[in-house]
Short mmCIF file of C-alpha atoms in Angstrom, two decimals:
data_model
loop_
_atom_site.label_atom_id
_atom_site.label_comp_id
_atom_site.label_asym_id
_atom_site.label_seq_id
_atom_site.Cartn_x
_atom_site.Cartn_y
_atom_site.Cartn_z
CA MET A 1 10.60 53.47 -36.93
CA LYS A 2 12.76 53.74 -33.84
CA LYS A 3 9.82 55.17 -31.88
CA ILE A 4 7.64 52.22 -32.94
CA ILE A 5 10.35 49.75 -31.87
CA ILE A 6 10.85 51.55 -28.53
CA LEU A 7 7.08 51.72 -27.92
CA THR A 8 6.60 48.06 -28.82
CA SER A 9 9.51 47.02 -26.58
CA ALA A 10 8.15 49.07 -23.69
CA LEU A 11 4.74 47.51 -24.19
CA LEU A 12 6.18 43.99 -24.19
CA LEU A 13 8.23 44.74 -21.08
CA GLY A 14 5.13 46.08 -19.36
CA VAL A 15 3.13 42.98 -20.22
CA ALA A 16 5.96 40.75 -19.05
CA PHE A 17 6.23 42.69 -15.78
CA MET A 18 2.48 42.48 -15.15
CA ALA A 19 2.51 38.76 -15.94
CA TYR A 20 5.42 38.29 -13.53
CA LEU A 21 3.55 40.14 -10.77
CA TYR A 22 0.39 38.14 -11.41
CA PHE A 23 2.03 34.73 -11.41
CA SER A 24 4.26 35.65 -8.47
CA LYS A 25 1.18 36.61 -6.49
CA LEU A 26 -0.57 33.45 -7.69
CA GLY A 27 2.40 31.41 -6.51
CA ILE A 28 2.34 33.11 -3.10
CA ASP A 29 -1.41 32.54 -2.82
CA ASN A 30 -1.01 28.87 -3.75
CA ASP A 31 1.83 28.48 -1.26
CA ALA A 32 -0.40 30.00 1.41
CA LYS A 33 -3.16 27.55 0.52
CA ASP A 34 -0.72 24.65 0.80
CA LEU A 35 0.61 25.42 4.29
CA ALA A 36 -1.64 22.85 5.96
CA LEU A 37 -0.69 20.26 3.36
CA GLN A 38 3.02 20.97 3.90
CA SER A 39 2.61 20.42 7.64
CA ALA A 40 0.52 17.27 7.17
CA THR A 41 2.97 15.59 4.79
CA ASN A 42 6.14 16.23 6.78
CA ASN A 43 7.49 12.71 7.65
CA ALA A 44 4.07 11.14 6.97
CA ALA A 45 3.59 7.76 5.31
CA LEU A 46 -0.21 7.90 5.43
CA VAL A 47 -2.46 10.94 5.12
CA PHE A 48 -6.25 10.67 5.27
CA SER A 49 -8.00 13.71 3.79
CA PHE A 50 -11.59 14.98 3.73
CA ARG A 51 -13.51 18.25 3.63
CA ASN A 52 -14.75 19.74 6.91
CA ASP A 53 -18.39 19.46 5.98
CA LYS A 54 -21.38 18.24 7.99
CA SER A 55 -22.39 15.74 5.32
CA PHE A 56 -19.03 13.96 5.66
CA TYR A 57 -19.46 13.45 9.41
CA ASP A 58 -23.04 12.27 8.97
CA ILE A 59 -21.94 9.62 6.45
CA ILE A 60 -18.82 8.46 8.28
CA GLU A 61 -20.66 8.01 11.58
CA GLY A 62 -22.53 5.16 9.92
CA GLN A 63 -19.27 3.49 8.85
CA HIS A 64 -18.53 1.25 11.82
CA LEU A 65 -15.81 -0.58 9.90
CA ILE A 66 -13.60 2.52 9.91
CA GLN A 67 -14.10 2.74 13.65
CA GLN A 68 -12.88 -0.85 14.04
CA VAL A 69 -9.76 -0.14 12.00
CA LEU A 70 -8.84 2.93 14.03
CA GLY A 71 -9.58 1.29 17.35
CA LYS A 72 -11.74 2.40 20.27
CA ASP A 73 -9.25 4.85 21.81
CA LYS A 74 -8.38 6.67 18.58
CA MET A 75 -12.02 6.83 17.52
CA THR A 76 -13.09 8.23 20.89
CA LEU A 77 -10.37 10.87 20.63
CA LEU A 78 -11.52 11.95 17.15
CA LYS A 79 -15.16 12.10 18.19
CA GLN A 80 -14.47 14.18 21.28
CA LEU A 81 -12.13 16.51 19.42
CA LYS A 82 -14.84 17.02 16.82
CA ALA A 83 -17.33 17.77 19.59
CA SER A 84 -14.97 20.36 21.12
CA ILE A 85 -14.11 22.28 17.94
CA ILE A 86 -16.08 21.24 14.84
CA ASP A 87 -19.44 21.10 16.64
CA ASP A 88 -18.77 24.51 18.18
CA ASN A 89 -20.37 26.92 15.70
CA LEU A 90 -18.24 29.88 16.78
CA LEU A 91 -14.97 27.97 16.20
CA ASN A 92 -16.08 25.93 13.20
CA ARG A 93 -16.95 29.01 11.13
CA TYR A 94 -13.20 29.68 10.86
CA VAL A 95 -12.48 26.25 9.35
CA LYS A 96 -15.76 25.33 7.66
CA ASP A 97 -15.33 23.60 4.27
CA GLN A 98 -11.55 23.53 4.69
CA GLN A 99 -9.57 20.38 3.90
CA VAL A 100 -8.78 18.24 6.96
CA TYR A 101 -5.65 16.05 6.96
CA ILE A 102 -5.12 13.21 9.43
CA SER A 103 -1.50 12.05 9.24
CA VAL A 104 -0.35 8.74 10.74
CA LEU A 105 3.12 9.27 12.18
CA PRO A 106 5.64 7.37 14.33
CA ASP A 107 5.74 8.64 17.90
CA SER A 108 7.87 7.78 20.92
CA ASN A 109 7.86 4.40 22.72
CA LYS A 110 7.19 2.32 19.58
CA THR A 111 3.76 3.87 18.99
CA LEU A 112 1.91 5.51 16.13
CA ASN A 113 -0.07 8.70 16.55
CA PHE A 114 -2.36 11.07 14.70
CA LEU A 115 -1.61 14.60 13.62
CA ILE A 116 -4.72 16.50 12.53
CA THR A 117 -4.04 19.51 10.31
CA LEU A 118 -6.37 22.07 8.78
CA GLN A 119 -6.15 25.68 7.69
CA ILE A 120 -8.18 28.68 8.81
CA GLN A 121 -10.15 30.24 5.98
CA PRO A 122 -8.01 32.94 4.34
CA GLU A 123 -10.73 35.59 4.73
CA ASN A 124 -10.90 35.05 8.50
CA ASP A 125 -8.76 36.93 11.01
CA ILE A 126 -6.43 34.66 12.99
CA LYS A 127 -6.50 37.11 15.92
CA LYS A 128 -10.27 36.70 16.26
CA PHE A 129 -9.81 32.93 16.23
CA TYR A 130 -7.29 33.31 19.07
CA GLY A 131 -9.86 35.31 20.97
CA GLN A 132 -12.51 32.63 20.53
CA LEU A 133 -10.12 29.93 21.76
CA LYS A 134 -9.25 31.85 24.92
CA ILE A 135 -12.86 32.18 26.07
CA LYS A 136 -13.62 28.45 25.73
CA LYS A 137 -13.67 26.59 29.04
CA VAL A 138 -12.26 23.38 27.56
CA VAL A 139 -9.37 25.25 25.94
CA SER A 140 -6.43 26.69 27.86
CA GLU A 141 -3.33 28.50 26.64
CA LYS A 142 -0.16 26.55 27.42
CA ALA A 143 2.44 28.68 25.62
CA LYS A 144 2.70 31.09 22.70
CA ASP A 145 0.73 29.60 19.78
CA LEU A 146 0.02 26.44 21.81
CA PHE A 147 -3.21 25.47 23.54
CA THR A 148 -4.58 22.37 25.21
CA VAL A 149 -8.09 21.05 24.62
CA LYS A 150 -9.48 19.05 27.54
CA ILE A 151 -11.08 15.90 26.14
CA ASN A 152 -11.94 14.30 29.49
CA ASP A 153 -10.57 14.15 33.03
CA SER A 154 -7.52 12.13 32.00
CA LEU A 155 -6.83 13.26 28.42
CA SER A 156 -5.95 16.56 26.77
CA VAL A 157 -5.01 17.32 23.18
CA TYR A 158 -2.39 19.86 22.12
CA LEU A 159 -3.60 22.46 19.65
CA GLY A 160 -0.93 24.36 17.74
CA VAL A 161 -1.62 27.58 15.84
CA HIS A 162 1.10 28.35 13.34
CA GLY A 163 0.17 31.18 11.01
CA GLN A 164 -3.16 30.16 9.48
CA VAL A 165 -2.60 26.46 10.19
CA LEU A 166 -4.05 24.46 13.09
CA THR A 167 -2.48 21.21 14.24
CA ALA A 168 -3.90 18.87 16.86
CA SER A 169 -2.38 15.78 18.48
CA THR A 170 -1.92 14.09 21.85
CA SER A 171 1.82 14.29 21.08
CA LEU A 172 3.63 17.59 21.60
CA LYS A 173 6.50 16.18 19.48
CA LEU A 174 4.24 15.88 16.43
CA ILE A 175 2.94 19.43 16.92
CA ASN A 176 6.49 20.79 16.99
CA ASP A 177 7.58 18.68 14.01
CA ALA A 178 4.64 19.97 11.97
CA ASN A 179 5.89 23.54 12.35
CA VAL A 180 8.99 22.63 10.33
CA ARG A 181 7.69 22.82 6.77
CA LEU A 182 9.96 21.49 4.04
CA THR A 183 10.56 23.82 1.10
CA GLU A 184 10.77 20.75 -1.15
CA ASN A 185 8.72 17.66 -0.36
CA PRO A 186 8.01 15.17 -3.18
CA PHE A 187 4.99 13.87 -1.27
CA THR A 188 3.43 17.35 -1.09
CA GLU A 189 4.05 17.89 -4.79
CA TYR A 190 2.56 14.50 -5.63
CA ILE A 191 -0.66 15.32 -3.75
CA LYS A 192 -0.93 18.73 -5.42
CA GLU A 193 -0.43 17.14 -8.86
CA ASN A 194 -3.24 14.67 -8.18
CA ASN A 195 -5.74 17.07 -6.64
CA HIS A 196 -7.74 17.12 -9.87
CA GLN A 197 -8.61 13.47 -9.28
CA ILE A 198 -10.28 14.03 -5.92
CA LYS A 199 -13.17 16.36 -6.72
CA ASN A 200 -16.55 15.22 -5.39
CA VAL A 201 -14.96 12.33 -3.49
CA LEU A 202 -15.95 11.67 0.12
CA ALA A 203 -12.38 11.12 1.35
CA ASN A 204 -8.89 10.17 0.17
CA ILE A 205 -5.88 8.38 1.48
CA TYR A 206 -2.40 9.32 0.29
CA ILE A 207 0.48 6.88 0.77
CA ASN A 208 4.14 7.83 0.82
CA PHE A 209 6.08 4.56 0.61
CA ASN A 210 9.35 6.46 1.20
CA GLN A 211 8.31 6.99 4.82
CA ALA A 212 7.03 3.43 5.33
CA PRO A 213 10.23 2.31 7.14
CA LEU A 214 9.62 4.89 9.89
CA LEU A 215 6.16 3.45 10.48
CA LEU A 216 7.25 -0.17 10.21
CA LYS A 217 10.04 0.28 12.75
CA ASN A 218 7.38 1.16 15.32
CA ILE A 219 5.15 -1.76 14.36
CA ILE A 220 7.42 -4.74 13.76
CA ALA A 221 9.36 -6.43 16.52
CA GLY A 222 12.57 -6.96 14.53
CA ASN A 223 14.39 -5.48 11.55
CA ILE A 224 12.89 -4.57 8.20
CA ASN A 225 13.98 -7.58 6.20
CA GLY A 226 12.55 -10.52 4.27
CA GLU A 227 9.42 -9.69 2.28
CA ILE A 228 9.10 -6.19 3.76
CA ALA A 229 12.70 -5.22 2.92
CA LEU A 230 11.43 -3.68 -0.32
CA PHE A 231 9.98 -0.81 1.75
CA ASN A 232 13.53 0.34 2.49
CA GLN A 233 13.91 1.44 -1.12
CA GLN A 234 10.34 1.93 -2.31
CA ASN A 235 10.23 5.39 -3.91
CA SER A 236 6.51 5.32 -4.66
CA PHE A 237 3.29 7.20 -3.95
CA ALA A 238 -0.40 6.37 -4.11
CA VAL A 239 -3.62 8.39 -4.13
CA LEU A 240 -6.77 6.40 -3.35
CA ASN A 241 -10.43 7.44 -3.18
CA TYR A 242 -12.67 6.11 -0.43
CA ASN A 243 -15.79 4.20 -1.49
CA PHE A 244 -18.40 4.15 1.26
CA SER A 245 -19.79 0.72 2.14
CA ARG A 246 -21.19 -0.89 5.27
CA GLU A 247 -19.74 -4.30 4.33
CA LYS A 248 -16.15 -3.50 3.35
CA ILE A 249 -13.46 -0.83 3.26
CA LEU A 250 -12.49 -0.16 -0.34
CA PHE A 251 -10.23 2.50 -1.85
CA ASN A 252 -9.64 2.97 -5.59
CA GLY A 253 -7.01 5.12 -7.24
CA SER A 254 -3.48 4.85 -8.58
CA THR A 255 0.07 4.02 -7.54
CA GLU A 256 3.07 5.72 -9.13
CA LEU A 257 6.64 4.39 -9.03
CA LYS A 258 9.25 7.15 -9.08
CA ASP A 259 12.37 4.96 -8.89
CA GLN A 260 13.40 3.67 -12.32
CA HIS A 261 15.20 0.75 -10.61
CA ASN A 262 12.07 -0.46 -8.85
CA TYR A 263 11.36 -4.13 -9.66
CA LEU A 264 7.67 -3.37 -10.14
CA LYS A 265 8.60 -1.12 -13.09
CA LEU A 266 8.89 -4.37 -15.06
CA PHE A 267 5.09 -4.60 -15.02
CA GLU A 268 4.33 -1.09 -16.29
CA ASN A 269 2.91 -0.61 -19.79
CA THR A 270 1.68 -4.19 -19.78
CA ALA A 271 -1.93 -5.24 -20.24
CA ALA A 272 -3.57 -6.47 -17.03
CA GLN A 273 -4.02 -10.24 -17.04
CA ASN A 274 -6.61 -12.75 -15.92
CA THR A 275 -4.75 -14.82 -13.35
CA SER A 276 -5.34 -18.39 -12.23
CA ILE A 277 -2.14 -19.47 -10.49
CA GLN A 278 -3.60 -18.42 -7.12
CA ASN A 279 -6.16 -21.21 -7.51
CA ILE A 280 -3.54 -23.83 -6.57
CA LEU A 281 -2.77 -22.26 -3.16
CA PRO A 282 -3.50 -24.29 0.01
CA ASP A 283 -6.34 -23.18 2.28
CA ASN A 284 -3.82 -22.30 4.99
CA THR A 285 -2.12 -19.64 2.84
CA ALA A 286 -1.29 -16.60 4.98
CA ASN A 287 -0.21 -14.20 2.24
CA TYR A 288 0.90 -14.01 -1.36
CA ALA A 289 2.37 -11.66 -3.95
CA LEU A 290 1.20 -12.37 -7.51
CA TYR A 291 2.83 -11.01 -10.69
CA ALA A 292 1.47 -11.15 -14.25
CA TYR A 293 2.51 -9.89 -17.71
CA ASP A 294 1.38 -10.49 -21.28
CA ASP A 295 4.37 -12.27 -22.84
CA TYR A 296 7.31 -13.88 -21.03
CA ARG A 297 9.86 -13.28 -23.79
CA LYS A 298 9.14 -9.53 -23.80
CA TRP A 299 9.08 -9.45 -20.01
CA LEU A 300 12.42 -11.31 -19.81
CA ARG A 301 14.04 -8.61 -21.96
CA LYS A 302 12.78 -6.04 -19.44
CA LEU A 303 14.18 -8.16 -16.61
CA ASN A 304 17.58 -8.39 -18.28
CA THR A 305 17.68 -4.61 -18.71
CA TRP A 306 16.76 -4.21 -15.03
CA GLN A 307 19.47 -6.73 -14.04
CA GLU A 308 22.00 -4.75 -16.07
CA LYS A 309 21.06 -1.51 -14.29
CA LYS A 310 21.38 -3.31 -10.93
CA GLU A 311 24.77 -4.69 -12.05
CA ILE A 312 23.74 -8.33 -11.56
CA LEU A 313 23.30 -9.39 -15.20
CA SER A 314 26.81 -10.83 -15.40
CA LYS A 315 26.06 -12.99 -12.35
CA THR A 316 22.81 -14.36 -13.79
CA ASP A 317 24.43 -14.96 -17.18
CA ALA A 318 27.17 -16.94 -15.45
CA VAL A 319 24.54 -19.15 -13.76
CA ILE A 320 22.94 -19.97 -17.12
CA LYS A 321 26.28 -20.66 -18.81
CA ARG A 322 27.45 -22.89 -15.95
CA VAL A 323 24.31 -25.03 -16.17
CA LYS A 324 24.79 -25.41 -19.92
CA ASN A 325 28.44 -26.39 -19.50
CA ASP A 326 27.95 -28.74 -16.54
CA TYR A 327 24.66 -30.43 -17.43
CA ARG A 328 24.21 -29.73 -21.17
CA THR A 329 20.86 -28.12 -20.40
CA ASP A 330 19.78 -24.99 -22.23
CA LEU A 331 17.76 -23.09 -19.63
CA ASN A 332 17.02 -20.28 -22.09
CA PHE A 333 15.22 -22.71 -24.35
CA ILE A 334 13.21 -24.19 -21.47
CA PHE A 335 12.03 -20.97 -19.82
CA THR A 336 11.43 -18.88 -22.93
CA ASN A 337 9.35 -21.63 -24.55
CA TYR A 338 7.39 -23.01 -21.60
CA THR A 339 6.89 -20.15 -19.15
CA LYS A 340 3.44 -18.59 -19.25
CA ASN A 341 2.33 -15.18 -18.04
CA GLN A 342 2.26 -15.30 -14.22
CA PHE A 343 4.10 -16.34 -11.09
CA ILE A 344 3.49 -16.10 -7.36
CA VAL A 345 5.29 -16.30 -4.03
CA PHE A 346 3.29 -17.23 -0.94
CA GLN A 347 3.58 -18.07 2.74
CA LEU A 348 1.62 -20.61 4.78
CA SER A 349 0.20 -20.14 8.26
CA THR A 350 3.17 -22.24 9.47
CA SER A 351 5.54 -19.50 8.15
CA GLU A 352 6.82 -21.78 5.36
CA LYS A 353 7.46 -19.96 2.07
CA LEU A 354 6.86 -21.20 -1.45
CA GLY A 355 6.81 -19.94 -5.01
CA ALA A 356 5.05 -21.05 -8.17
CA ILE A 357 5.47 -20.37 -11.89
CA SER A 358 2.81 -20.99 -14.53
CA LEU A 359 3.90 -23.23 -17.43
CA SER A 360 2.42 -23.94 -20.84
CA ASP A 361 3.44 -27.62 -20.74
CA GLY A 362 4.33 -29.02 -17.34
CA GLU A 363 5.20 -32.53 -18.50
CA LYS A 364 7.59 -31.29 -21.18
CA THR A 365 9.26 -28.90 -18.71
CA LYS A 366 9.67 -31.75 -16.22
CA GLN A 367 11.50 -33.84 -18.80
CA LEU A 368 13.77 -30.98 -19.87
CA LEU A 369 14.77 -30.22 -16.25
CA LEU A 370 15.77 -33.81 -15.43
CA ASP A 371 19.49 -33.33 -16.08
CA VAL A 372 19.70 -30.27 -13.85
CA SER A 373 17.71 -31.96 -11.04
CA THR A 374 18.16 -34.62 -8.36
CA ASP A 375 15.31 -36.91 -7.30
CA TYR A 376 14.02 -36.55 -3.73
CA ASN A 377 11.09 -38.87 -4.42
CA ASP A 378 8.75 -39.56 -7.34
CA ASP A 379 7.01 -36.21 -7.00
CA ILE A 380 9.69 -33.90 -5.61
CA LYS A 381 13.01 -32.88 -7.23
CA LEU A 382 15.94 -30.68 -6.18
CA PHE A 383 17.79 -28.24 -8.45
CA LYS A 384 21.50 -29.07 -8.69
CA SER A 385 22.54 -25.48 -9.42
CA ALA A 386 21.84 -22.31 -7.45
CA ASP A 387 20.02 -19.12 -8.51
CA ILE A 388 18.26 -20.57 -11.55
CA LEU A 389 14.86 -19.07 -10.76
CA TYR A 390 16.38 -15.81 -9.54
CA SER A 391 18.06 -15.47 -12.94
CA TYR A 392 14.78 -15.83 -14.82
CA PHE A 393 12.28 -14.12 -12.48
CA GLY A 394 14.25 -11.73 -10.30
CA GLU A 395 13.70 -10.51 -6.74
CA PRO A 396 10.70 -12.64 -5.64
CA PHE A 397 12.77 -15.81 -6.10
CA LYS A 398 16.02 -14.52 -4.58
CA LYS A 399 15.54 -16.51 -1.37
CA PHE A 400 14.90 -19.77 -3.26
CA THR A 401 18.57 -20.35 -3.95
CA ARG A 402 18.53 -24.11 -4.69
CA PRO A 403 14.97 -25.17 -3.99
CA TYR A 404 13.05 -28.40 -4.02
CA TYR A 405 10.28 -28.42 -6.59
CA THR A 406 7.32 -30.28 -8.00
CA ILE A 407 5.27 -29.76 -11.16
CA VAL A 408 1.48 -30.07 -10.90
CA ASP A 409 -1.04 -29.16 -13.56
CA ASN A 410 1.35 -26.93 -15.51
CA ASN A 411 2.72 -25.15 -12.43
CA LEU A 412 6.29 -25.34 -11.12
CA VAL A 413 6.05 -25.11 -7.31
CA VAL A 414 9.22 -24.53 -5.23
CA ALA A 415 10.26 -24.31 -1.57
CA ASN A 416 13.50 -24.48 0.38
CA ASN A 417 12.44 -27.68 2.20
CA ALA A 418 11.11 -30.92 0.77
CA SER A 419 8.62 -31.18 3.64
CA THR A 420 7.11 -27.83 2.60
CA VAL A 421 6.60 -29.06 -0.96
CA GLN A 422 5.05 -32.27 0.41
CA SER A 423 2.69 -30.25 2.60
CA PHE A 424 1.62 -28.31 -0.47
CA LEU A 425 1.01 -31.52 -2.42
CA ASN A 426 -1.09 -32.97 0.40
CA HIS A 427 -3.39 -29.95 0.36
CA TYR A 428 -3.53 -29.84 -3.41
CA LYS A 429 -4.33 -33.52 -3.91
CA ASN A 430 -7.05 -33.38 -1.25
CA ASN A 431 -8.56 -30.20 -2.72
CA ARG A 432 -7.95 -28.20 0.48
CA LEU A 433 -7.48 -24.94 -1.39
CA LEU A 434 -7.82 -21.24 -0.66
CA ILE A 435 -10.15 -20.85 -3.65
CA GLN A 436 -12.60 -23.18 -1.89
CA THR A 437 -13.04 -20.88 1.13
CA PRO A 438 -16.05 -18.51 1.13
CA GLN A 439 -14.01 -15.69 2.70
CA TYR A 440 -11.54 -15.66 -0.19
CA LEU A 441 -14.22 -15.90 -2.85
CA ASP A 442 -16.18 -13.07 -1.25
CA ALA A 443 -13.12 -10.79 -1.20
CA MET A 444 -12.12 -11.55 -4.79
CA ASN A 445 -15.62 -10.65 -5.96
CA GLU A 446 -15.03 -7.11 -4.69
CA ILE A 447 -12.01 -6.33 -6.88
CA SER A 448 -10.96 -6.63 -10.51
CA THR A 449 -10.55 -10.02 -12.15
CA THR A 450 -7.44 -8.75 -13.97
CA SER A 451 -4.20 -7.32 -12.56
CA ASN A 452 -0.43 -7.17 -12.91
CA VAL A 453 0.60 -7.18 -9.25
CA SER A 454 -1.50 -8.28 -6.27
CA TYR A 455 -0.62 -8.46 -2.58
CA TYR A 456 -2.95 -10.55 -0.41
CA ILE A 457 -3.09 -11.24 3.34
CA ASN A 458 -5.41 -13.71 5.05
CA THR A 459 -5.57 -12.22 8.54
CA LYS A 460 -6.72 -15.41 10.26
CA ASN A 461 -4.00 -17.58 8.70
CA SER A 462 -1.45 -14.85 9.46
CA ALA A 463 -2.24 -14.67 13.20
CA ASP A 464 0.83 -16.62 14.38
CA ILE A 465 3.09 -14.80 11.92
CA PHE A 466 1.85 -11.46 13.24
CA ARG A 467 2.27 -12.62 16.85
CA HIS A 468 5.97 -13.29 16.32
CA ASN A 469 6.73 -10.27 14.15
CA ILE A 470 4.84 -7.20 15.40
CA GLN A 471 4.72 -5.25 18.64
CA LEU A 472 2.31 -6.57 21.26
CA SER A 473 0.06 -3.48 21.27
CA PHE A 474 -0.52 -3.76 17.51
CA TYR A 475 -1.05 -7.52 17.72
CA ARG A 476 -3.73 -7.02 20.38
CA HIS A 477 -5.54 -4.59 18.10
CA LEU A 478 -5.32 -7.05 15.21
CA ARG A 479 -6.85 -9.85 17.26
CA ALA A 480 -9.40 -7.83 19.26
CA ASP A 481 -13.11 -8.29 18.59
CA SER A 482 -13.47 -4.50 18.67
CA GLY A 483 -10.46 -4.16 16.36
CA LEU A 484 -9.44 -5.98 13.19
CA LYS A 485 -10.22 -9.58 14.16
CA SER A 486 -13.43 -9.76 12.14
CA PHE A 487 -11.66 -8.64 8.95
CA ASP A 488 -10.45 -11.70 7.07
CA THR A 489 -8.81 -10.22 3.93
CA PHE A 490 -6.44 -7.43 2.97
CA CYS A 491 -5.62 -6.94 -0.71
CA TYR A 492 -3.58 -4.33 -2.61
CA GLN A 493 -4.16 -4.88 -6.32
CA MET A 494 -2.33 -3.05 -9.13
CA SER A 495 -3.16 -2.99 -12.84
CA ALA A 496 -0.82 -1.21 -15.25
CA ASP A 497 -2.10 1.95 -16.93
CA LYS A 498 0.86 3.27 -18.92
CA ASN A 499 3.30 4.65 -16.31
CA LYS A 500 0.92 4.24 -13.38
CA PHE A 501 -0.99 1.42 -11.76
CA ILE A 502 -4.74 1.53 -11.26
CA THR A 503 -5.04 0.42 -7.66
CA ASN A 504 -7.63 -1.25 -5.44
CA LEU A 505 -7.08 -1.43 -1.69
CA LEU A 506 -9.54 -3.73 0.07
CA LEU A 507 -10.09 -4.61 3.71
CA ASN A 508 -12.91 -7.12 3.74
CA LYS A 509 -14.97 -9.12 6.19
CA TYR A 510 -17.06 -12.06 5.10
CA ILE A 511 -20.59 -12.06 6.46
CA GLN A 512 -22.07 -15.54 6.33
CA PRO A 513 -25.53 -15.52 4.75
CA GLU A 514 -28.34 -16.21 7.18
CA ILE A 515 -30.34 -19.37 6.55
CA PRO A 516 -34.08 -18.63 6.61
CA ASP A 517 -35.91 -20.30 9.50
CA SER A 518 -38.13 -22.14 7.05
CA LEU A 519 -35.07 -23.85 5.58
CA SER A 520 -33.10 -24.44 8.79
CA ASN A 521 -36.11 -26.19 10.37
CA ARG A 522 -35.95 -28.86 7.70
CA TYR A 523 -32.64 -30.24 8.98
#
């Protein structure tokens, strides 16, 4: 019996040891495969990924919209770098079919730059690749493991060789930074976890919102505050698949919120909604953020839990109690009974900011709010107490401390100045609305009719806002005919899918239909 026990134990130990060796080796192999990814994701907020395959280059060369987004200089650099290495059969055989990563990273002097990363095929000898590099006329050795590739008479690209990984950039700083691979990088792990979603896809973009502040500091002219302050604490990632089109740039995928205190967590596990509140927006709307949920009472309970975690629930409770004591108005009764399933905050081309909340009965709500309001004129009122809307809707209404408001067609519309509310009313009454513009309608036809969170930018209406808030070099690219000027719409749309958000990212340009000569000659 003892011999059987000893033999069985030895057998189990042997199996365990072999399994350990196998999975250890598998782990080492996987780590080796991920070296390029580790370099690409270090400090990156955006990583564009595709397979080094001829079919990809053939397809993307016909996508002139991508070329406009990148800009003439960056596109010329990528084309010439491809011609120097990828189109060279002797060099390309070492990296054929490997994954290519293009990281967008902050560089010196308030600029952004590319870092291109790819890995030499594991079966190829790195020493032979070195040998091939050294005999190329356009490539010269600058230092150990560092080469320069001559693009033209005035431009050279650094080419780093670190183990089996190649990195290329016009910035030596980015090459050196890429050599420092983090042993633990949540962005790397997120990409690896989502690799199963990217099979048979032309290209992907990965977004690391944790690193967004580093990018924004090089783009914006001031501090990261106001609407973009959320990027300071946005522990989120996204993986999006590229959908080829000659008319638009569209990515589809998912966004995942890692921070349990993130305000957007309030919209998880909620059915996506048909929204209509955006239909009241003026035609000079520059941007908006729209939020939707299925039932306000349920959503309010989520908000109260979030407020408790943020240690602000006692403050919001005090606001509600003070209003009840001072004005004998039960705000809980009003908002829980007459708030519908969506609200929005938006900014006009004049930089004025407004918010709106959908109501089930606007006239009844107007009557119930009389005691807590002061008349400005027949149409516009002013809340007597501060932080009412912040208490019931959270972060988007934080800046509307004691706003002016009006109620039109079952929508409560607020702003910090009476003149802003009046401007809104003038547009609304005269039917000068965003929903009437062909550019907006064209863009909305490209994405889902239901969502939970949507961010929208009208690039034309935002021109003056951009001019005062971003660095001159980026503004010039935004307004250049060869750059982003012809794009009229940016939209980032999120629809809850359990603990993730199905996501659409759209950059759209409206192409006005041509009128046939036979018709135009009639007028």
